[in-house]
């Protein structure tokens, strides 16, 4: 699909989603307040030695922490949620996590109690698709929290150029941030903590899959344009994947060293820990950034049934036209996951 057509599709989709975002919801019950939270990360319980080693490299000591809610930046949701990263890098700017809160609202326009979704954005600096997903899922009646990954948005350090050396450090931090985000969101008013999901797109999909595999913290998982075998994707994927490869090689990270470092965050090592009944994966059949074969590899490792691995006739960019379908599918998936918890009916 031509780039111009994709760009027009993004504009039209943005207008359709933003049309329901003409006014902010009153979150005075939360803005200006600090809420206590505690890490609920479970103890590592894993028989597979390789998976256990991977988990040990991603987990962190559980502590209590504060969740602060501030006024939103213009055009960036209804409120801004901040909390400390569980994995510090020494940067005060980067180590304070930021999430854009798009509040679920009722027919009268007021904020309501509803399930929540942590939205993990793609690699683009504008986080455009992440914000589209957050707004679109909010319009499905869900509280959404688009988390700004390390080095993005409010966490970006001015004057600090990314030469690739910190990529893997930030990825580990991102995984921890997303999992802690679940506990931060659960501490907020209006959030139905009985169901907190995670959704990630592209780069965000890799982060989300690892964060969800740490334990059973998330009630449902939705991965868009994502997959497994990061070493293969970095070496053979085009566009964004190629840029990552170039930055890493420029930093002198290549070959066996690259494979070893990427292996520390490899989703395939721990994907078997995802609940196949509560996990959905969406891939483009013509994707040349995260090829379909890498999606198939992740689906196989997670033991997903065909109905949980959705294949879209699209590439990594034209897949934007499927977002309205994906948004509705996620809403239905959350409802399906909720029904799994329902006791059997008496006959």
Short mmCIF file of C-alpha atoms in Angstrom, two decimals:
data_model
loop_
_atom_site.label_atom_id
_atom_site.label_comp_id
_atom_site.label_asym_id
_atom_site.label_seq_id
_atom_site.Cartn_x
_atom_site.Cartn_y
_atom_site.Cartn_z
CA UNK A 1 0.00 0.00 0.00
CA UNK A 2 1.48 3.42 -0.96
CA UNK A 3 2.82 5.60 1.89
CA UNK A 4 0.40 8.41 0.91
CA UNK A 5 -2.56 6.05 1.25
CA UNK A 6 -1.34 4.93 4.67
CA UNK A 7 -0.89 8.54 5.78
CA UNK A 8 -4.42 9.42 4.65
CA UNK A 9 -5.71 6.36 6.52
CA UNK A 10 -3.98 7.47 9.72
CA UNK A 11 -5.44 11.00 9.40
CA UNK A 12 -8.98 9.70 8.81
CA UNK A 13 -8.69 7.19 11.64
CA UNK A 14 -7.35 9.89 13.97
CA UNK A 15 -10.24 12.19 13.12
CA UNK A 16 -12.75 9.39 13.72
CA UNK A 17 -11.30 8.54 17.13
CA UNK A 18 -10.57 12.09 18.26
CA UNK A 19 -14.09 13.22 17.34
CA UNK A 20 -15.23 11.52 20.54
CA UNK A 21 -12.47 13.31 22.48
CA UNK A 22 -13.70 16.87 22.20
CA UNK A 23 -13.72 17.51 25.93
CA UNK A 24 -11.88 16.32 29.01
CA UNK A 25 -13.47 14.28 31.77
CA UNK A 26 -13.51 15.65 35.30
CA UNK A 27 -10.94 13.65 37.29
CA UNK A 28 -10.82 16.02 40.27
CA UNK A 29 -11.24 12.94 42.48
CA UNK A 30 -7.68 12.00 41.52
CA UNK A 31 -5.79 15.02 40.17
CA UNK A 32 -3.48 16.51 42.76
CA UNK A 33 -3.63 13.37 44.87
CA UNK A 34 -1.03 10.71 45.74
CA UNK A 35 -2.12 7.10 46.13
CA UNK A 36 -0.15 4.35 47.92
CA UNK A 37 0.64 1.22 45.92
CA UNK A 38 2.60 -1.99 46.39
CA UNK A 39 4.31 -4.27 43.89
CA UNK A 40 2.33 -7.49 43.54
CA UNK A 41 4.96 -9.17 41.35
CA UNK A 42 4.77 -12.87 42.18
CA UNK A 43 7.69 -15.01 43.29
CA UNK A 44 9.39 -16.79 40.41
CA UNK A 45 7.85 -20.22 40.04
CA UNK A 46 9.37 -21.76 36.94
CA UNK A 47 10.75 -25.27 36.35
CA UNK A 48 12.45 -24.48 33.04
CA UNK A 49 16.01 -23.40 33.87
CA UNK A 50 16.40 -21.11 30.86
CA UNK A 51 13.10 -19.39 31.50
CA UNK A 52 13.93 -19.00 35.17
CA UNK A 53 17.26 -17.36 34.29
CA UNK A 54 15.44 -14.94 31.97
CA UNK A 55 12.91 -14.07 34.68
CA UNK A 56 15.61 -13.47 37.26
CA UNK A 57 17.15 -10.91 34.93
CA UNK A 58 13.85 -9.07 34.51
CA UNK A 59 12.37 -9.05 38.01
CA UNK A 60 13.07 -6.62 40.86
CA UNK A 61 12.57 -6.47 44.66
CA UNK A 62 8.99 -5.68 45.63
CA UNK A 63 8.44 -2.39 47.45
CA UNK A 64 5.73 0.13 48.29
CA UNK A 65 5.60 3.22 46.09
CA UNK A 66 3.52 6.33 45.49
CA UNK A 67 1.32 7.00 42.47
CA UNK A 68 0.85 10.71 41.79
CA UNK A 69 -1.87 12.11 39.54
CA UNK A 70 -1.30 15.48 37.88
CA UNK A 71 -3.16 17.64 35.40
CA UNK A 72 -2.85 16.39 31.85
CA UNK A 73 -0.68 18.03 29.23
CA UNK A 74 -2.77 19.72 26.49
CA UNK A 75 -4.20 17.09 24.16
CA UNK A 76 -2.62 14.24 26.14
CA UNK A 77 -5.56 12.68 27.95
CA UNK A 78 -7.56 13.59 31.03
CA UNK A 79 -4.76 13.29 33.61
CA UNK A 80 -1.08 12.43 33.93
CA UNK A 81 -0.03 9.55 36.21
CA UNK A 82 3.53 9.40 37.58
CA UNK A 83 5.37 6.77 39.64
CA UNK A 84 8.99 5.65 40.13
CA UNK A 85 10.49 3.06 37.80
CA UNK A 86 11.40 -0.19 39.59
CA UNK A 87 14.68 -0.29 37.63
CA UNK A 88 16.69 2.91 37.96
CA UNK A 89 19.18 4.13 35.35
CA UNK A 90 20.51 7.12 37.30
CA UNK A 91 18.45 9.67 35.36
CA UNK A 92 15.79 11.49 37.39
CA UNK A 93 14.01 12.41 34.18
CA UNK A 94 13.95 8.90 32.73
CA UNK A 95 13.35 7.04 35.98
CA UNK A 96 9.99 8.69 36.71
CA UNK A 97 7.37 6.84 34.68
CA UNK A 98 4.63 8.84 32.96
CA UNK A 99 1.24 7.56 31.80
CA UNK A 100 -1.46 9.45 29.92
CA UNK A 101 -4.84 8.62 31.48
CA UNK A 102 -7.84 8.55 29.14
CA UNK A 103 -10.81 8.06 31.42
CA UNK A 104 -13.80 5.85 30.63
CA UNK A 105 -16.97 7.89 30.50
CA UNK A 106 -20.68 7.23 30.63
CA UNK A 107 -23.39 8.52 28.33
CA UNK A 108 -23.56 11.71 30.39
CA UNK A 109 -19.86 12.34 29.76
CA UNK A 110 -18.83 11.72 33.35
CA UNK A 111 -16.03 9.39 34.38
CA UNK A 112 -17.23 5.94 35.41
CA UNK A 113 -15.80 2.87 37.10
CA UNK A 114 -14.52 0.47 34.44
CA UNK A 115 -11.76 -2.05 33.62
CA UNK A 116 -8.40 -0.65 32.55
CA UNK A 117 -5.84 -1.24 29.80
CA UNK A 118 -2.15 -0.37 29.95
CA UNK A 119 -1.27 0.70 26.38
CA UNK A 120 2.38 0.30 25.31
CA UNK A 121 3.28 2.41 22.29
CA UNK A 122 5.34 1.71 19.18
CA UNK A 123 8.90 2.94 18.49
CA UNK A 124 7.93 6.25 16.82
CA UNK A 125 8.93 9.31 18.85
CA UNK A 126 5.41 10.76 18.57
CA UNK A 127 3.85 7.57 20.01
CA UNK A 128 1.06 8.15 17.48
CA UNK A 129 -0.36 4.63 17.27
CA UNK A 130 -0.13 4.20 21.04
CA UNK A 131 -2.24 7.30 21.55
CA UNK A 132 -4.71 6.18 18.89
CA UNK A 133 -5.07 2.83 20.65
CA UNK A 134 -5.52 4.52 24.03
CA UNK A 135 -8.21 6.88 22.74
CA UNK A 136 -9.92 4.16 20.75
CA UNK A 137 -10.06 1.74 23.68
CA UNK A 138 -11.32 4.54 25.93
CA UNK A 139 -14.16 4.93 23.44
CA UNK A 140 -14.86 1.21 24.03
CA UNK A 141 -15.71 2.07 27.66
CA UNK A 142 -12.31 1.33 29.21
CA UNK A 143 -9.89 3.38 31.28
CA UNK A 144 -6.69 3.50 29.27
CA UNK A 145 -3.20 4.46 30.38
CA UNK A 146 -0.66 5.02 27.63
CA UNK A 147 2.69 4.51 29.29
CA UNK A 148 5.61 6.52 27.94
CA UNK A 149 8.53 4.12 27.59
CA UNK A 150 12.06 5.00 28.74
CA UNK A 151 13.50 7.79 26.60
CA UNK A 152 10.11 8.91 25.26
CA UNK A 153 7.88 11.89 26.00
CA UNK A 154 8.42 13.33 29.46
CA UNK A 155 11.16 10.75 30.04
CA UNK A 156 13.38 11.99 27.23
CA UNK A 157 16.55 13.77 28.31
CA UNK A 158 17.31 16.85 26.25
CA UNK A 159 20.74 16.81 24.72
CA UNK A 160 21.24 13.08 25.24
CA UNK A 161 21.66 11.29 21.92
CA UNK A 162 20.74 7.63 21.67
CA UNK A 163 23.71 5.76 20.21
CA UNK A 164 22.21 2.33 20.81
CA UNK A 165 24.27 1.41 23.86
CA UNK A 166 21.38 1.95 26.24
CA UNK A 167 18.74 0.19 24.12
CA UNK A 168 18.77 -3.12 26.00
CA UNK A 169 18.98 -1.40 29.40
CA UNK A 170 15.90 0.63 28.54
CA UNK A 171 14.08 -2.44 27.25
CA UNK A 172 14.57 -4.20 30.59
CA UNK A 173 13.42 -1.07 32.37
CA UNK A 174 10.40 -0.86 30.07
CA UNK A 175 9.33 -4.41 30.94
CA UNK A 176 9.51 -3.63 34.66
CA UNK A 177 7.71 -0.29 34.19
CA UNK A 178 4.80 -1.92 32.37
CA UNK A 179 4.35 -4.60 35.02
CA UNK A 180 4.52 -2.04 37.85
CA UNK A 181 2.03 0.11 35.90
CA UNK A 182 -0.54 -2.60 36.58
CA UNK A 183 -0.20 -2.05 40.33
CA UNK A 184 -0.12 1.73 39.93
CA UNK A 185 -3.39 1.68 37.99
CA UNK A 186 -5.03 -0.67 40.50
CA UNK A 187 -4.46 1.96 43.21
CA UNK A 188 -6.42 4.67 41.37
CA UNK A 189 -10.07 5.61 41.94
CA UNK A 190 -12.64 4.63 39.28
CA UNK A 191 -10.49 1.73 38.05
CA UNK A 192 -12.10 -1.71 38.29
CA UNK A 193 -9.02 -3.61 39.46
CA UNK A 194 -10.79 -6.91 38.81
CA UNK A 195 -9.67 -6.60 35.18
CA UNK A 196 -6.51 -4.80 34.12
CA UNK A 197 -5.25 -5.68 30.64
CA UNK A 198 -2.12 -4.81 28.66
CA UNK A 199 -1.93 -3.94 24.95
CA UNK A 200 1.29 -3.36 23.04
CA UNK A 201 2.05 -2.43 19.43
CA UNK A 202 5.28 -3.36 17.60
CA UNK A 203 8.09 -2.41 20.03
CA UNK A 204 5.42 -2.11 22.70
CA UNK A 205 4.25 -5.63 21.85
CA UNK A 206 7.64 -7.12 22.73
CA UNK A 207 7.67 -5.20 26.01
CA UNK A 208 4.08 -6.16 26.82
CA UNK A 209 4.62 -9.85 26.10
CA UNK A 210 7.59 -9.99 28.50
CA UNK A 211 5.78 -7.97 31.18
CA UNK A 212 2.73 -10.23 30.97
CA UNK A 213 4.87 -13.39 31.13
CA UNK A 214 6.53 -12.38 34.41
CA UNK A 215 3.50 -13.60 36.34
CA UNK A 216 -0.29 -13.61 36.09
CA UNK A 217 -0.56 -9.89 36.84
CA UNK A 218 -2.55 -8.96 33.73
CA UNK A 219 -6.03 -10.35 33.20
CA UNK A 220 -5.75 -10.26 29.41
CA UNK A 221 -3.00 -9.55 26.89
CA UNK A 222 -3.25 -8.08 23.36
CA UNK A 223 -0.16 -7.93 21.13
CA UNK A 224 -0.31 -6.04 17.83
CA UNK A 225 2.33 -6.46 15.09
CA UNK A 226 4.64 -8.32 17.44
CA UNK A 227 6.41 -11.65 17.61
CA UNK A 228 9.44 -13.57 18.83
CA UNK A 229 13.11 -14.21 17.95
CA UNK A 230 14.32 -10.64 18.40
CA UNK A 231 17.78 -11.48 17.11
CA UNK A 232 16.28 -12.60 13.80
CA UNK A 233 14.01 -9.53 13.60
CA UNK A 234 16.88 -7.12 14.29
CA UNK A 235 19.09 -8.79 11.68
CA UNK A 236 16.49 -9.34 8.96
CA UNK A 237 13.61 -6.96 9.61
CA UNK A 238 13.30 -3.75 7.60
CA UNK A 239 12.61 -0.10 8.50
CA UNK A 240 12.43 0.23 12.33
CA UNK A 241 14.19 -3.10 12.87
CA UNK A 242 16.98 -2.03 10.52
CA UNK A 243 17.40 1.26 12.40
CA UNK A 244 17.82 -0.62 15.69
CA UNK A 245 20.42 -2.86 14.05
CA UNK A 246 22.31 0.16 12.71
CA UNK A 247 22.39 1.88 16.12
CA UNK A 248 23.57 -1.27 17.87
CA UNK A 249 26.26 -1.95 15.28
CA UNK A 250 27.43 1.66 15.49
CA UNK A 251 27.88 1.07 19.23
CA UNK A 252 30.00 -1.99 18.46
CA UNK A 253 27.29 -4.48 19.43
CA UNK A 254 26.98 -7.20 16.81
CA UNK A 255 27.22 -10.92 16.21
CA UNK A 256 27.31 -13.20 19.26
CA UNK A 257 27.37 -10.25 21.65
CA UNK A 258 24.17 -8.89 20.14
CA UNK A 259 22.49 -12.30 20.25
CA UNK A 260 23.43 -12.73 23.91
CA UNK A 261 22.23 -9.27 24.96
CA UNK A 262 18.97 -9.51 23.01
CA UNK A 263 18.45 -12.96 24.49
CA UNK A 264 18.03 -11.36 27.91
CA UNK A 265 14.69 -9.89 26.77
CA UNK A 266 13.68 -12.63 24.29
CA UNK A 267 9.89 -13.25 24.53
CA UNK A 268 10.20 -16.84 23.28
CA UNK A 269 12.09 -17.82 26.45
CA UNK A 270 9.08 -17.08 28.66
CA UNK A 271 6.07 -16.97 26.28
CA UNK A 272 4.88 -20.36 27.56
CA UNK A 273 3.93 -18.53 30.77
CA UNK A 274 1.26 -16.49 28.98
CA UNK A 275 -2.28 -17.75 29.46
CA UNK A 276 -3.37 -18.87 25.95
CA UNK A 277 -7.03 -18.31 26.79
CA UNK A 278 -6.36 -14.68 27.74
CA UNK A 279 -3.78 -13.73 25.10
CA UNK A 280 -4.42 -12.48 21.55
CA UNK A 281 -1.83 -11.76 18.85
CA UNK A 282 -2.45 -9.73 15.67
CA UNK A 283 0.02 -9.98 12.76
CA UNK A 284 0.22 -8.59 9.23
CA UNK A 285 0.66 -11.27 6.58
CA UNK A 286 2.91 -8.92 4.54
CA UNK A 287 4.80 -7.37 7.46
CA UNK A 288 8.49 -6.88 6.65
CA UNK A 289 9.42 -5.27 9.98
CA UNK A 290 8.08 -8.04 12.21
CA UNK A 291 7.52 -10.83 9.66
CA UNK A 292 4.61 -13.21 10.03
CA UNK A 293 6.98 -16.11 10.77
CA UNK A 294 8.10 -14.32 13.92
CA UNK A 295 4.48 -13.91 14.95
CA UNK A 296 3.89 -17.60 14.29
CA UNK A 297 6.90 -18.41 16.50
CA UNK A 298 5.46 -16.40 19.38
CA UNK A 299 1.98 -17.89 18.90
CA UNK A 300 3.47 -21.39 19.00
CA UNK A 301 5.52 -20.67 22.13
CA UNK A 302 2.43 -19.24 23.84
CA UNK A 303 0.28 -22.18 22.67
CA UNK A 304 -2.29 -19.88 21.06
CA UNK A 305 -5.23 -21.41 19.27
CA UNK A 306 -5.92 -20.12 15.73
CA UNK A 307 -8.74 -17.87 16.93
CA UNK A 308 -6.28 -16.14 19.26
CA UNK A 309 -3.76 -15.46 16.47
CA UNK A 310 -5.39 -13.00 14.09
CA UNK A 311 -3.76 -12.56 10.67
CA UNK A 312 -4.48 -9.29 8.87
CA UNK A 313 -3.95 -8.75 5.14
CA UNK A 314 -1.57 -5.87 5.71
CA UNK A 315 2.04 -4.86 6.26
CA UNK A 316 3.51 -3.13 9.31
CA UNK A 317 2.02 0.22 8.28
CA UNK A 318 -1.13 -0.45 6.28
CA UNK A 319 -2.34 -2.45 9.29
CA UNK A 320 -3.54 0.90 10.65
CA UNK A 321 -6.75 0.43 8.65
CA UNK A 322 -7.55 -2.61 10.84
CA UNK A 323 -7.35 -0.64 14.10
CA UNK A 324 -11.16 -0.13 14.41
CA UNK A 325 -11.57 -3.92 14.09
CA UNK A 326 -8.76 -4.57 16.59
CA UNK A 327 -10.27 -2.12 19.10
CA UNK A 328 -13.63 -3.91 19.05
CA UNK A 329 -11.90 -7.29 19.12
CA UNK A 330 -9.97 -6.26 22.26
CA UNK A 331 -13.17 -5.12 23.97
CA UNK A 332 -14.74 -8.50 23.15
CA UNK A 333 -11.59 -10.28 24.32
CA UNK A 334 -11.77 -8.56 27.70
CA UNK A 335 -15.39 -9.62 28.02
CA UNK A 336 -14.40 -13.18 27.07
CA UNK A 337 -11.64 -13.24 29.67
CA UNK A 338 -14.08 -12.02 32.30
CA UNK A 339 -16.44 -14.86 31.48
CA UNK A 340 -13.64 -17.34 32.19
CA UNK A 341 -13.84 -16.26 35.83
CA UNK A 342 -17.59 -16.79 36.07
CA UNK A 343 -18.74 -19.84 38.07
CA UNK A 344 -20.64 -22.47 36.10
CA UNK A 345 -24.40 -21.97 35.94
CA UNK A 346 -26.62 -24.39 37.85
CA UNK A 347 -28.64 -26.67 35.61
#
